[in-house]
PDB file of C-alpha atoms and ligand atoms in Angstrom:
ATOM      1  CA  MET E 137      -9.404 -28.215   2.722  1.00 75.00           C
ATOM      2  CA  PRO E 138      -9.362 -29.259  -0.919  1.00 81.00           C
ATOM      3  CA  ILE E 139      -8.933 -26.804  -3.748  1.00 84.00           C
ATOM      4  CA  TYR E 140     -11.628 -26.841  -6.395  1.00 86.00           C
ATOM      5  CA  GLU E 141     -11.293 -25.577  -9.910  1.00 87.00           C
ATOM      6  CA  TYR E 142     -14.162 -23.711 -11.520  1.00 91.00           C
ATOM      7  CA  ARG E 143     -14.931 -22.223 -14.882  1.00 93.00           C
ATOM      8  CA  CYS E 144     -17.327 -19.372 -15.581  1.00 94.00           C
ATOM      9  CA  GLU E 145     -19.721 -20.269 -18.370  1.00 93.00           C
ATOM     10  CA  GLN E 146     -21.794 -17.127 -18.208  1.00 92.00           C
ATOM     11  CA  PRO E 147     -22.022 -15.594 -21.708  1.00 92.00           C
ATOM     12  CA  GLY E 148     -20.863 -12.016 -21.745  1.00 94.00           C
ATOM     13  CA  CYS E 149     -18.832 -12.288 -18.554  1.00 95.00           C
ATOM     14  CA  GLY E 150     -15.394 -10.758 -18.834  1.00 94.00           C
ATOM     15  CA  ARG E 151     -13.948 -14.004 -17.530  1.00 94.00           C
ATOM     16  CA  HIS E 152     -16.202 -16.328 -19.530  1.00 94.00           C
ATOM     17  CA  GLY E 153     -14.378 -19.602 -20.118  1.00 93.00           C
ATOM     18  CA  GLU E 154     -11.607 -18.771 -17.687  1.00 92.00           C
ATOM     19  CA  ARG E 155     -10.754 -21.079 -14.862  1.00 90.00           C
ATOM     20  CA  PHE E 156     -10.309 -20.045 -11.285  1.00 90.00           C
ATOM     21  CA  GLU E 157      -9.576 -21.920  -8.131  1.00 89.00           C
ATOM     22  CA  LYS E 158     -11.264 -21.845  -4.783  1.00 88.00           C
ATOM     23  CA  LEU E 159     -10.155 -23.301  -1.494  1.00 87.00           C
ATOM     24  CA  GLN E 160     -13.246 -24.580   0.258  1.00 84.00           C
ATOM     25  CA  ARG E 161     -14.786 -27.335   2.257  1.00 83.00           C
ATOM     26  CA  MET E 162     -16.445 -30.219   0.481  1.00 77.00           C
ATOM     27  CA  ALA E 163     -19.782 -29.261   2.000  1.00 83.00           C
ATOM     28  CA  ASP E 164     -19.600 -25.686   0.753  1.00 84.00           C
ATOM     29  CA  PRO E 165     -21.854 -24.684  -2.146  1.00 85.00           C
ATOM     30  CA  ASP E 166     -20.309 -24.102  -5.547  1.00 85.00           C
ATOM     31  CA  ALA E 167     -18.413 -20.854  -5.748  1.00 88.00           C
ATOM     32  CA  PRO E 168     -19.676 -17.966  -7.860  1.00 92.00           C
ATOM     33  CA  CYS E 169     -17.576 -16.416 -10.590  1.00 93.00           C
ATOM     34  CA  PRO E 170     -15.506 -13.616  -9.026  1.00 91.00           C
ATOM     35  CA  ALA E 171     -16.156 -11.401 -12.052  1.00 93.00           C
ATOM     36  CA  CYS E 172     -19.896 -11.724 -12.702  1.00 95.00           C
ATOM     37  CA  GLY E 173     -21.182 -13.471  -9.587  1.00 94.00           C
ATOM     38  CA  HIS E 174     -23.056 -16.151 -11.489  1.00 93.00           C
ATOM     39  CA  PRO E 175     -22.637 -19.746 -10.343  1.00 90.00           C
ATOM     40  CA  ALA E 176     -19.554 -21.250 -11.903  1.00 92.00           C
ATOM     41  CA  VAL E 177     -19.113 -24.815 -13.066  1.00 90.00           C
ATOM     42  CA  ARG E 178     -16.972 -26.986 -10.834  1.00 87.00           C
ATOM     43  CA  LEU E 179     -14.378 -28.878 -12.820  1.00 84.00           C
ATOM     44  CA  LEU E 180     -13.276 -32.338 -11.904  1.00 71.00           C
ATOM     45  CA  SER E 181      -9.747 -32.041 -13.188  1.00 54.00           C
ATOM     46  CA  ALA E 182      -6.824 -31.314 -10.944  1.00 51.00           C
ATOM     47  CA  PRO E 183      -5.843 -27.668 -10.683  1.00 47.00           C
ATOM     48  CA  SER E 184      -3.796 -26.640 -13.659  1.00 45.00           C
ATOM     49  CA  VAL E 185      -0.277 -25.369 -13.434  1.00 48.00           C
ATOM     50  CA  ALA E 186      -0.630 -21.656 -13.400  1.00 48.00           C
ATOM     51  CA  MET E 187       0.656 -18.657 -15.203  1.00 47.00           C
ATOM     52  CA  GLY E 188       3.673 -17.945 -17.310  1.00 48.00           C
ATOM     53  CA  GLN E 189       5.429 -15.883 -14.701  1.00 47.00           C
ATOM     54  CA  ALA E 190       9.175 -15.686 -14.787  1.00 45.00           C
ATOM     55  CA  HIS E 191      10.802 -17.377 -11.890  1.00 46.00           C
ATOM     56  CA  THR E 192      14.255 -16.887 -10.596  1.00 49.00           C
ATOM     57  CA  LEU E 193      16.730 -19.668 -11.184  1.00 50.00           C
ATOM     58  CA  LYS E 194      16.419 -20.755  -7.612  1.00 58.00           C
ATOM     59  CA  GLU E 195      12.663 -20.995  -7.863  1.00 58.00           C
ATOM     60  CA  LYS E 196      12.887 -22.810 -11.160  1.00 62.00           C
ATOM     61  CA  HIS E 197      15.203 -25.244  -9.500  1.00 63.00           C
ATOM     62  CA  PHE E 198      12.608 -25.777  -6.816  1.00 60.00           C
ATOM     63  CA  SER E 199       9.941 -26.425  -9.410  1.00 63.00           C
ATOM     64  CA  GLU E 200      12.029 -28.870 -11.384  1.00 69.00           C
ATOM     65  CA  ARG E 201      12.621 -30.920  -8.298  1.00 72.00           C
ATOM     66  CA  GLY E 202       8.891 -31.221  -7.745  1.00 75.00           C
ATOM     67  CA  PHE E 203       8.597 -28.844  -4.855  1.00 74.00           C
ATOM     68  CA  THR E 204       5.961 -26.214  -4.521  1.00 78.00           C
ATOM     69  CA  GLN E 205       7.030 -23.115  -2.664  1.00 80.00           C
ATOM     70  CA  TYR E 206       4.740 -20.513  -1.172  1.00 81.00           C
ATOM     71  CA  LYS E 207       5.523 -17.105   0.193  1.00 85.00           C
ATOM     72  CA  ARG E 208       3.415 -15.783   3.042  1.00 86.00           C
ATOM     73  CA  LEU E 209       1.697 -12.545   2.086  1.00 85.00           C
ATOM     74  CA  GLY E 210      -0.307 -12.039   5.212  1.00 85.00           C
ATOM     75  CA  LYS E 211      -2.471 -13.760   7.729  1.00 84.00           C
ATOM     76  CA  GLY E 212      -3.652 -16.968   6.083  1.00 85.00           C
ATOM     77  CA  VAL E 213      -2.686 -15.831   2.575  1.00 88.00           C
ATOM     78  CA  TYR E 214       0.131 -17.415   0.586  1.00 87.00           C
ATOM     79  CA  GLU E 215       1.476 -16.708  -2.874  1.00 86.00           C
ATOM     80  CA  LYS E 216       3.089 -19.431  -4.911  1.00 85.00           C
ATOM     81  CA  THR E 217       6.655 -18.709  -5.957  1.00 82.00           C
ATOM     82  CA  ALA E 218       7.507 -22.082  -7.491  1.00 79.00           C
ATOM     83  CA  GLY E 219       6.033 -25.430  -8.367  1.00 79.00           C
ATOM     84  CA  LYS E 220       2.571 -26.664  -9.157  1.00 82.00           C
ATOM     85  CA  GLY E 221      -0.660 -25.532  -7.605  1.00 83.00           C
ATOM     86  CA  PRO E 222      -2.824 -22.461  -7.336  1.00 85.00           C
ATOM     87  CA  ALA E 223      -1.135 -19.071  -7.546  1.00 87.00           C
ATOM     88  CA  ILE E 224      -2.733 -17.850  -4.344  1.00 86.00           C
ATOM     89  CA  ILE E 225      -3.936 -19.769  -1.346  1.00 85.00           C
ATOM     90  CA  SER E 226      -6.073 -18.048   1.188  1.00 85.00           C
ATOM     91  CA  ASP E 227      -7.426 -19.787   4.193  1.00 78.00           C
ATOM     92  CA  PRO E 228      -9.929 -18.033   6.403  1.00 71.00           C
ATOM     93  CA  GLY E 229      -8.621 -20.145   9.230  1.00 64.00           C
ATOM     94  CA  ASP E 230     -10.284 -21.930  12.042  1.00 61.00           C
TER      95      ASP E 230
HETATM   96 ZN1   ZN C 444     -18.288 -14.872 -14.827  1.00 51.29          ZN
END
């Protein structure tokens, strides 16, 4: 499934103007903002490189070589530890 990037444009929302990412099928309706629940605007750009988290040297090495590394958090949920892409991937599965 592709990952879509959205931005909440609801005035007064605590996450107004912030981007978030959603893993969904192309046929799915646009995702609502996770903070206010209003329909968010789907962005056409590729998902941005996320977050200024400190990585270990090993993970930085991964990233510099163009790899993206994910750590499995649970069933169908993965957290990015290095590289480009969304910070969290969750897949409800088949
Ligand atoms: Zn919102």
